[in-house]
Amino acid sequence: MDSQALQQCAHRVALELPFTEHCWPFGPEAEVFKVNGKIFMMTFSARGRPMVLVKADPQKSLLNQQIYKSIEPGYHMNKKHWMSIYAGDDITPALVEDLVLDSWDLVVNGLSQKAQKRLRPAR
């Protein structure tokens, strides 16, 4: 998956999630995706490398970093709770979708029960 396809796929998935806010609080070069005012994904370029930055369970993050060479600790974020996804042959649309969904769920799971009920569609 190339850089453009990676970021487009991540944007599509994030914007399909309920109550997603798309904003640019750090300037036009960094796109931020929030739920209930909390960031779950960012896309930008660092050192000329476009990336998708997602929140992650620490153990899953380490596992993904071992399996996929295009996944690294979160750039400029807490390396334990965030991971950076770069373009690469090992990155697929299905993987990007799973990682973005996991990130959204992780953020929502950290909210109050009342907020969770409001944000999650009936399952």
Short mmCIF file of C-alpha atoms in Angstrom, two decimals:
data_model
loop_
_atom_site.label_atom_id
_atom_site.label_comp_id
_atom_site.label_asym_id
_atom_site.label_seq_id
_atom_site.Cartn_x
_atom_site.Cartn_y
_atom_site.Cartn_z
CA MET A 1 0.00 0.00 0.00
CA ASP A 2 1.43 3.39 -0.96
CA SER A 3 1.34 6.51 1.24
CA GLN A 4 -1.62 8.14 -0.46
CA ALA A 5 -3.74 4.97 -0.32
CA LEU A 6 -2.76 4.43 3.33
CA GLN A 7 -3.94 7.86 4.44
CA GLN A 8 -7.07 7.78 2.25
CA CYS A 9 -8.07 4.39 3.66
CA ALA A 10 -7.51 5.56 7.24
CA HIS A 11 -9.53 8.75 6.62
CA ARG A 12 -12.42 6.79 5.10
CA VAL A 13 -12.56 4.36 8.01
CA ALA A 14 -12.29 7.09 10.66
CA LEU A 15 -15.00 9.24 9.07
CA GLU A 16 -17.39 6.27 8.92
CA LEU A 17 -17.17 5.80 12.69
CA PRO A 18 -19.95 7.39 14.75
CA PHE A 19 -19.37 10.82 16.29
CA THR A 20 -15.98 11.32 14.64
CA GLU A 21 -14.74 14.91 14.57
CA HIS A 22 -12.23 15.78 11.82
CA CYS A 23 -10.15 18.87 12.61
CA TRP A 24 -6.78 20.61 12.16
CA PRO A 25 -5.76 21.94 15.61
CA PHE A 26 -2.02 21.73 14.81
CA GLY A 27 -2.23 23.40 11.39
CA PRO A 28 -3.17 22.26 7.88
CA GLU A 29 -0.43 19.63 7.65
CA ALA A 30 -1.80 17.43 10.46
CA GLU A 31 -5.30 15.98 10.20
CA VAL A 32 -6.75 14.97 13.57
CA PHE A 33 -9.66 12.63 14.23
CA LYS A 34 -11.38 12.74 17.61
CA VAL A 35 -14.26 11.08 19.40
CA ASN A 36 -15.80 12.89 22.38
CA GLY A 37 -12.96 15.43 22.22
CA LYS A 38 -10.20 12.79 22.46
CA ILE A 39 -7.78 12.03 19.64
CA PHE A 40 -7.85 8.50 18.25
CA MET A 41 -6.00 9.08 14.96
CA MET A 42 -3.77 11.59 13.21
CA THR A 43 -2.33 11.70 9.71
CA PHE A 44 0.65 13.82 8.68
CA SER A 45 4.16 13.59 7.27
CA ALA A 46 7.32 13.53 9.35
CA ARG A 47 10.74 13.73 7.76
CA GLY A 48 9.05 13.38 4.38
CA ARG A 49 7.28 10.13 5.34
CA PRO A 50 3.47 10.21 5.35
CA MET A 51 2.01 8.23 8.23
CA VAL A 52 -1.09 7.32 10.15
CA LEU A 53 -0.80 7.57 13.92
CA VAL A 54 -3.25 5.52 16.01
CA LYS A 55 -3.76 4.79 19.69
CA ALA A 56 -3.02 1.16 20.56
CA ASP A 57 -3.07 -1.32 23.38
CA PRO A 58 0.61 -1.59 24.46
CA GLN A 59 0.82 -5.37 23.97
CA LYS A 60 -0.91 -5.26 20.58
CA SER A 61 1.35 -2.39 19.54
CA LEU A 62 4.49 -4.38 20.34
CA LEU A 63 3.12 -7.42 18.53
CA ASN A 64 2.23 -5.37 15.44
CA GLN A 65 5.70 -3.80 15.45
CA GLN A 66 7.24 -7.28 15.44
CA ILE A 67 4.97 -8.58 12.65
CA TYR A 68 4.88 -5.56 10.32
CA LYS A 69 8.05 -3.72 9.33
CA SER A 70 5.94 -0.67 8.38
CA ILE A 71 4.60 -0.21 11.92
CA GLU A 72 6.75 1.63 14.44
CA PRO A 73 6.31 3.21 17.87
CA GLY A 74 4.20 6.39 17.75
CA TYR A 75 6.09 9.32 16.26
CA HIS A 76 6.29 12.22 18.71
CA MET A 77 3.75 10.53 21.02
CA ASN A 78 3.83 8.11 23.93
CA LYS A 79 5.68 5.15 22.36
CA LYS A 80 3.79 2.70 24.58
CA HIS A 81 0.25 3.81 23.71
CA TRP A 82 0.59 5.02 20.11
CA MET A 83 1.94 3.50 16.91
CA SER A 84 2.84 4.91 13.52
CA ILE A 85 1.78 3.13 10.34
CA TYR A 86 3.84 3.85 7.24
CA ALA A 87 3.31 2.79 3.64
CA GLY A 88 4.64 -0.66 2.79
CA ASP A 89 3.92 -3.95 1.06
CA ASP A 90 2.97 -5.48 4.42
CA ILE A 91 0.17 -2.96 5.06
CA THR A 92 -3.28 -3.81 3.69
CA PRO A 93 -6.59 -1.93 3.74
CA ALA A 94 -8.02 -4.59 6.07
CA LEU A 95 -5.15 -4.09 8.54
CA VAL A 96 -5.54 -0.30 8.46
CA GLU A 97 -9.27 -0.67 9.07
CA ASP A 98 -8.68 -2.97 12.05
CA LEU A 99 -6.09 -0.64 13.59
CA VAL A 100 -8.28 2.46 13.21
CA LEU A 101 -11.31 0.63 14.66
CA ASP A 102 -9.19 -0.63 17.57
CA SER A 103 -7.98 2.91 18.23
CA TRP A 104 -11.53 4.34 18.26
CA ASP A 105 -12.69 1.53 20.57
CA LEU A 106 -9.74 2.05 22.92
CA VAL A 107 -10.57 5.74 23.31
CA VAL A 108 -14.29 5.11 23.79
CA ASN A 109 -13.58 2.33 26.31
CA GLY A 110 -11.74 4.90 28.43
CA LEU A 111 -14.80 7.14 28.70
CA SER A 112 -17.59 7.04 31.26
CA GLN A 113 -20.33 4.43 30.87
CA LYS A 114 -22.80 7.20 30.02
CA ALA A 115 -20.56 8.51 27.22
CA GLN A 116 -19.95 4.99 25.92
CA LYS A 117 -23.67 4.30 25.65
CA ARG A 118 -24.19 7.58 23.80
CA LEU A 119 -21.32 7.03 21.36
CA ARG A 120 -21.72 3.37 20.51
CA PRO A 121 -24.54 2.29 18.26
CA ALA A 122 -26.66 -0.56 19.60
CA ARG A 123 -24.82 -3.81 18.97
#
